[in-house]
Short mmCIF file of C-alpha atoms and ligand atoms in Angstrom, two decimals:
data_model
loop_
_atom_site.label_atom_id
_atom_site.label_comp_id
_atom_site.label_asym_id
_atom_site.label_seq_id
_atom_site.Cartn_x
_atom_site.Cartn_y
_atom_site.Cartn_z
CA MET A 1 84.34 101.88 131.60
CA ARG A 2 86.14 99.24 129.53
CA GLN A 3 87.57 96.34 131.54
CA GLY A 4 90.69 96.05 129.38
CA ILE A 5 91.44 94.33 126.10
CA THR A 6 90.32 90.69 125.92
CA GLY A 7 90.21 87.96 123.30
CA ALA A 8 86.73 89.18 122.41
CA THR A 9 87.70 92.82 121.84
CA VAL A 10 86.66 94.07 118.39
CA VAL A 11 89.50 95.83 116.56
CA ALA A 12 89.20 98.60 114.00
CA GLY A 13 91.70 101.23 113.00
CA VAL A 14 93.13 103.73 110.61
CA VAL A 15 95.83 103.12 108.02
CA GLY A 16 98.03 105.79 106.49
CA SER A 17 101.58 106.99 106.11
CA PRO A 18 102.55 108.97 108.09
CA ILE A 19 99.96 108.13 110.77
CA THR A 20 101.33 109.05 114.19
CA HIS A 21 99.58 112.45 114.22
CA SER A 22 96.19 111.03 113.20
CA LEU A 23 93.32 112.23 115.40
CA SER A 24 91.12 109.26 114.43
CA PRO A 25 92.23 106.98 117.32
CA LEU A 26 91.40 109.75 119.79
CA ILE A 27 87.96 110.29 118.25
CA HIS A 28 86.94 106.63 117.90
CA ASN A 29 88.28 105.47 121.27
CA ALA A 30 86.39 108.30 122.97
CA TRP A 31 83.16 107.15 121.31
CA ILE A 32 83.98 103.51 122.18
CA GLU A 33 84.30 104.47 125.83
CA MET A 34 81.02 106.40 125.73
CA ALA A 35 79.22 103.45 124.11
CA GLN A 36 80.75 101.04 126.65
CA ILE A 37 81.52 98.47 123.97
CA ASP A 38 84.37 95.97 124.00
CA ALA A 39 86.36 97.48 121.16
CA VAL A 40 89.57 99.31 120.37
CA TYR A 41 90.72 101.54 117.50
CA VAL A 42 94.39 101.60 116.57
CA ALA A 43 96.67 103.05 113.87
CA PHE A 44 98.64 101.16 111.21
CA SER A 45 101.36 102.35 108.88
CA PRO A 46 102.53 99.67 106.44
CA PRO A 47 105.29 100.45 103.92
CA THR A 48 103.76 102.58 101.17
CA ASP A 49 104.36 99.87 98.54
CA ALA A 50 102.83 97.12 100.68
CA PHE A 51 99.24 98.24 101.18
CA ARG A 52 97.70 95.41 99.18
CA ALA A 53 99.53 92.68 101.11
CA PHE A 54 98.57 94.40 104.37
CA ALA A 55 94.87 94.58 103.46
CA GLU A 56 94.75 91.08 101.96
CA GLY A 57 96.08 89.69 105.25
CA LEU A 58 93.13 91.15 107.13
CA ARG A 59 90.46 89.33 105.13
CA GLY A 60 87.98 87.15 106.97
CA GLY A 61 87.35 89.46 109.87
CA VAL A 62 90.84 89.54 111.42
CA ILE A 63 89.84 93.09 112.23
CA ARG A 64 86.43 94.69 111.68
CA GLY A 65 87.50 97.53 109.45
CA LEU A 66 89.78 100.41 108.62
CA ASN A 67 89.64 104.07 107.92
CA VAL A 68 92.06 104.87 105.14
CA THR A 69 94.01 108.06 104.74
CA LEU A 70 96.86 109.30 102.54
CA PRO A 71 98.47 107.84 100.52
CA PHE A 72 96.31 104.69 100.42
CA LYS A 73 92.81 105.88 99.45
CA VAL A 74 93.02 104.69 95.83
CA ASP A 75 94.81 101.45 96.81
CA ALA A 76 91.94 100.80 99.23
CA LEU A 77 89.41 101.08 96.43
CA ASN A 78 91.43 98.70 94.27
CA VAL A 79 91.72 95.97 96.92
CA ALA A 80 87.95 95.81 97.55
CA ASP A 81 85.54 93.20 96.20
CA HIS A 82 82.48 95.39 96.73
CA VAL A 83 82.53 99.14 96.16
CA ALA A 84 79.75 101.30 97.58
CA GLU A 85 78.49 104.13 95.37
CA PRO A 86 80.14 107.03 97.27
CA ALA A 87 83.57 105.37 96.93
CA ALA A 88 83.00 104.63 93.24
CA GLN A 89 82.02 108.25 92.61
CA ALA A 90 84.95 109.63 94.59
CA GLY A 91 87.40 107.22 92.91
CA ALA A 92 88.81 106.53 96.37
CA ALA A 93 87.89 104.87 99.66
CA ASN A 94 88.35 106.11 103.21
CA LEU A 95 86.60 103.10 104.74
CA LEU A 96 87.19 99.36 104.36
CA ILE A 97 85.02 96.74 106.03
CA PHE A 98 86.39 93.19 106.33
CA ASN A 99 83.34 90.95 106.01
CA PRO A 100 83.12 87.57 107.78
CA ASP A 101 82.90 85.81 104.37
CA GLY A 102 86.38 87.02 103.49
CA SER A 103 85.34 89.81 101.16
CA ILE A 104 86.25 93.48 101.51
CA THR A 105 83.79 96.35 101.08
CA ALA A 106 85.05 99.84 100.24
CA ASP A 107 83.08 102.96 101.05
CA ASN A 108 83.73 106.67 101.34
CA THR A 109 82.34 108.85 104.13
CA ASP A 110 84.35 111.96 103.22
CA GLY A 111 81.39 113.31 101.23
CA LEU A 112 79.11 112.95 104.26
CA GLY A 113 81.86 114.62 106.29
CA LEU A 114 82.01 117.54 103.88
CA LEU A 115 78.25 118.05 103.79
CA GLY A 116 77.96 117.49 107.55
CA ALA A 117 80.61 120.12 108.24
CA LEU A 118 78.85 122.61 105.97
CA ALA A 119 75.52 121.94 107.70
CA ALA A 120 77.09 122.28 111.15
CA GLN A 121 79.16 125.42 110.65
CA ALA A 122 77.10 127.17 107.95
CA PRO A 123 73.52 126.44 109.06
CA GLY A 124 71.04 126.72 106.22
CA PHE A 125 73.67 126.11 103.53
CA ASP A 126 72.02 124.44 100.56
CA PRO A 127 74.29 123.04 97.82
CA ARG A 128 71.44 123.27 95.32
CA LEU A 129 71.36 127.06 95.44
CA GLY A 130 74.42 127.85 93.32
CA PRO A 131 77.73 126.79 91.81
CA ALA A 132 80.40 125.18 93.97
CA VAL A 133 84.04 126.12 93.42
CA ILE A 134 86.76 123.62 94.29
CA LEU A 135 90.36 124.75 94.49
CA GLY A 136 92.69 121.87 93.62
CA ALA A 137 92.39 118.80 91.42
CA GLY A 138 93.81 115.93 93.50
CA GLY A 139 92.01 113.11 95.28
CA ALA A 140 90.40 115.36 97.87
CA ALA A 141 89.02 117.59 95.11
CA ARG A 142 87.53 114.63 93.28
CA GLY A 143 85.76 113.43 96.42
CA ALA A 144 84.39 116.90 97.10
CA ALA A 145 83.20 117.34 93.51
CA ALA A 146 81.42 113.96 93.53
CA ALA A 147 79.73 114.69 96.88
CA LEU A 148 78.55 118.13 95.79
CA ILE A 149 77.16 116.88 92.47
CA THR A 150 75.30 114.11 94.34
CA ALA A 151 73.97 116.68 96.80
CA GLY A 152 72.54 118.74 93.94
CA SER A 153 75.10 121.45 93.15
CA PRO A 154 74.00 122.82 89.77
CA GLU A 155 77.62 123.31 88.67
CA VAL A 156 81.03 122.41 90.07
CA ARG A 157 83.95 124.61 88.99
CA ILE A 158 87.37 123.04 89.38
CA VAL A 159 90.11 125.65 89.73
CA ASN A 160 93.69 124.40 89.65
CA ARG A 161 97.25 125.66 89.22
CA THR A 162 97.72 123.04 86.50
CA LEU A 163 94.75 123.51 84.17
CA GLU A 164 95.19 120.09 82.57
CA ARG A 165 94.56 118.33 85.91
CA ALA A 166 91.44 120.45 86.45
CA GLU A 167 90.19 119.41 83.02
CA THR A 168 90.91 115.74 83.70
CA LEU A 169 88.99 115.92 86.96
CA ALA A 170 86.10 117.84 85.40
CA ASN A 171 85.80 115.08 82.79
CA ALA A 172 86.06 112.28 85.36
CA VAL A 173 83.15 113.52 87.46
CA ASP A 174 79.68 112.75 86.20
CA GLY A 175 77.85 116.08 86.30
CA ASN A 176 77.92 119.71 85.22
CA THR A 177 81.57 120.68 85.72
CA ARG A 178 83.95 123.34 84.37
CA ALA A 179 87.71 123.68 84.65
CA PHE A 180 89.56 126.95 85.33
CA PRO A 181 93.26 127.80 85.74
CA LEU A 182 94.15 129.31 89.13
CA SER A 183 94.86 132.60 87.35
CA ALA A 184 91.12 132.76 86.45
CA ALA A 185 89.88 131.93 89.98
CA VAL A 186 88.16 135.31 90.23
CA SER A 187 85.86 134.51 87.30
CA ALA A 188 84.99 131.16 88.90
CA PHE A 189 84.06 132.93 92.16
CA VAL A 190 81.30 135.05 90.60
CA ASP A 191 77.91 133.81 91.95
CA ALA A 192 79.60 130.94 93.86
CA ASN A 193 77.55 129.34 96.62
CA VAL A 194 80.57 127.71 98.25
CA VAL A 195 84.35 127.74 97.72
CA ILE A 196 86.36 124.80 99.07
CA ASN A 197 90.14 124.71 99.29
CA THR A 198 91.44 121.16 98.79
CA THR A 199 94.97 122.12 97.72
CA SER A 200 98.01 121.13 99.70
CA ALA A 201 99.41 124.66 99.37
CA GLY A 202 100.92 125.71 102.68
CA ILE A 203 100.47 122.31 104.36
CA THR A 204 104.06 121.24 103.96
CA GLY A 205 105.29 124.67 104.95
CA GLY A 206 105.62 125.85 101.33
CA GLU A 207 103.85 128.65 99.60
CA VAL A 208 100.35 129.46 100.93
CA LEU A 209 97.43 129.75 98.56
CA LYS A 210 96.85 133.38 97.65
CA VAL A 211 93.53 133.84 95.94
CA PRO A 212 91.51 137.00 96.44
CA LEU A 213 88.08 136.02 97.71
CA ASP A 214 86.52 139.48 97.25
CA ALA A 215 84.84 138.34 94.04
CA THR A 216 82.73 135.79 95.95
CA PRO A 217 79.19 136.85 96.87
CA ALA A 218 78.77 138.05 100.47
CA CYS A 219 76.59 135.00 101.18
CA ALA A 220 79.17 132.47 99.88
CA VAL A 221 80.47 129.88 102.34
CA ILE A 222 84.25 129.39 102.36
CA MET A 223 85.67 126.05 103.49
CA ASP A 224 89.19 124.68 103.92
CA MET A 225 89.82 120.93 104.18
CA THR A 226 93.06 121.51 106.05
CA TYR A 227 92.85 121.61 109.85
CA LYS A 228 96.49 122.22 110.69
CA PRO A 229 96.31 125.06 111.47
CA LEU A 230 92.60 125.22 112.20
CA LEU A 231 92.41 128.82 111.02
CA THR A 232 94.30 128.66 107.73
CA PRO A 233 95.40 131.89 105.99
CA PHE A 234 92.68 131.05 103.41
CA LEU A 235 89.94 130.93 106.07
CA ALA A 236 91.37 133.98 107.80
CA SER A 237 91.09 136.00 104.58
CA ALA A 238 87.50 134.76 104.15
CA GLY A 239 86.68 135.72 107.74
CA ALA A 240 88.20 139.17 107.24
CA LEU A 241 85.74 139.70 104.36
CA GLY A 242 82.86 138.65 106.61
CA ARG A 243 82.19 135.38 104.80
CA ARG A 244 80.92 132.34 106.73
CA THR A 245 83.71 129.78 107.13
CA VAL A 246 83.88 126.00 107.65
CA ASP A 247 87.04 124.26 108.83
CA GLY A 248 88.66 120.91 108.06
CA LEU A 249 88.45 119.63 111.63
CA GLU A 250 84.66 119.62 111.43
CA MET A 251 84.89 117.53 108.26
CA LEU A 252 87.28 115.09 109.97
CA VAL A 253 84.88 114.61 112.87
CA ARG A 254 81.83 114.33 110.61
CA GLN A 255 83.37 111.68 108.33
CA ALA A 256 84.20 109.63 111.43
CA ILE A 257 80.55 109.35 112.57
CA PRO A 258 79.34 106.97 109.79
CA SER A 259 82.66 105.08 109.97
CA PHE A 260 82.12 104.39 113.68
CA GLU A 261 78.61 103.11 112.98
CA ALA A 262 79.92 100.85 110.19
CA PHE A 263 82.61 99.35 112.46
CA PHE A 264 80.72 98.86 115.67
CA GLY A 265 77.03 98.86 114.74
CA CYS A 266 76.10 101.58 117.20
CA ALA A 267 75.84 105.35 117.01
CA ALA A 268 78.67 107.71 117.86
CA SER A 269 77.47 109.59 120.94
CA PRO A 270 76.33 113.11 120.09
CA ASN A 271 76.87 114.01 123.77
CA LEU A 272 80.64 113.83 123.56
CA ASP A 273 82.50 116.91 122.28
CA VAL A 274 85.12 115.12 120.19
CA ARG A 275 85.97 118.39 118.46
CA ALA A 276 87.10 119.80 121.82
CA LEU A 277 89.17 116.65 122.42
CA CYS A 278 90.84 117.14 119.04
CA LEU A 279 91.52 120.81 119.66
CA ALA A 280 93.14 119.99 123.01
CA ALA A 281 95.30 117.30 121.34
CA MET A 282 96.29 119.72 118.59
CA GLU A 283 97.39 122.23 121.21
CA ARG A 284 99.53 119.58 122.92
CA THR A 285 101.12 118.44 119.64
CA PRO A 286 100.97 121.30 117.14
P1 LIG B 301 95.27 115.19 97.25
O1 LIG B 301 95.15 113.89 96.54
O2 LIG B 301 95.49 115.10 98.71
O3 LIG B 301 94.13 116.13 96.96
P2 LIG B 301 97.40 116.02 95.43
O4 LIG B 301 96.99 115.03 94.39
O5 LIG B 301 98.84 116.07 95.82
O6 LIG B 301 96.64 115.86 96.79
O7 LIG B 301 96.93 117.45 94.93
C1 LIG B 301 97.33 118.59 95.57
C2 LIG B 301 96.60 119.78 94.95
O8 LIG B 301 97.11 120.98 95.55
C3 LIG B 301 96.82 119.93 93.46
O9 LIG B 301 95.62 120.41 92.89
C4 LIG B 301 97.94 120.94 93.39
O10 LIG B 301 97.98 121.68 92.19
P3 LIG B 301 98.72 121.09 90.87
O11 LIG B 301 97.79 120.07 90.29
O12 LIG B 301 98.94 122.25 90.00
O13 LIG B 301 100.01 120.49 91.38
C5 LIG B 301 97.55 121.85 94.52
N1 LIG B 301 98.67 122.66 95.03
C6 LIG B 301 99.72 122.24 95.76
N2 LIG B 301 100.54 123.29 96.07
C7 LIG B 301 99.98 124.40 95.50
C8 LIG B 301 100.33 125.79 95.47
N3 LIG B 301 101.43 126.25 96.08
N4 LIG B 301 99.50 126.64 94.83
C9 LIG B 301 98.38 126.18 94.22
N5 LIG B 301 97.98 124.88 94.21
C10 LIG B 301 98.78 123.99 94.85
#
């Protein structure tokens, strides 16, 4: 049990806007308590036009590091002196480490989170066995495409409402990619190994994504990056067809594991059910 915050307490955190509903402090502080280390994980929300000044002020080990969420993931990449390969490939960072020499290292653990969630909730899933379909062409889609190409997906099909954005993303990612308009989603689904929804459709209460998943093979894995709600209409339609499904909460938890290790130099305890903690928190604050 931690004795309270002292002058020696190591600080890490998450930065985003908005941030008050972030589950990351819950996850990391639970692991901190399990590891019995003198550390704390807090949330920051600087003005959206002041990210650079905020991050610059933390140089030299003022705090150990930050997870970065919307809308700062590209800003985080741009402020860094050293960029690890996963962040370079994703074109965005979800992890900043403030080195003692004053430099900043950017990394991205979202790809590990994505692959970890697939491995956990769709045991035996192998990205090398067939094309991956990504719905959406924003930052989350780019990260997913980069991670899947690196993991050996033979083809990544980007399906987006605005075809031009899908084409831009397909060209930006180094690998075998194809762009499709949302109206041609069904042709992208044929022989798909995995379909991942990265769109923001439905998140802000607007129109939900309506794509018929019947054209996917029975063995296809269907994943949604959204976790509010946990069972999205997209995952519910996949489940109704009998497809295996993977949710966004698992990805959130899985991307946090390597972040914790990078901040505190010790492993996140596998004996703590942080997913259950998150589900309980989500029930308290829907
Ligand atoms: P992020 O960086 O978080 O991925 P983003 O850049 O805002 O977010 O991208 C959101 C994605 O959701 C886009 O691909 C967007 O499609 P457009 O490029 O056509 O705008 C997609 N999206 C949002 N609302 C949608 C809807 N109602 N139907 C289909 N796609 C939608």
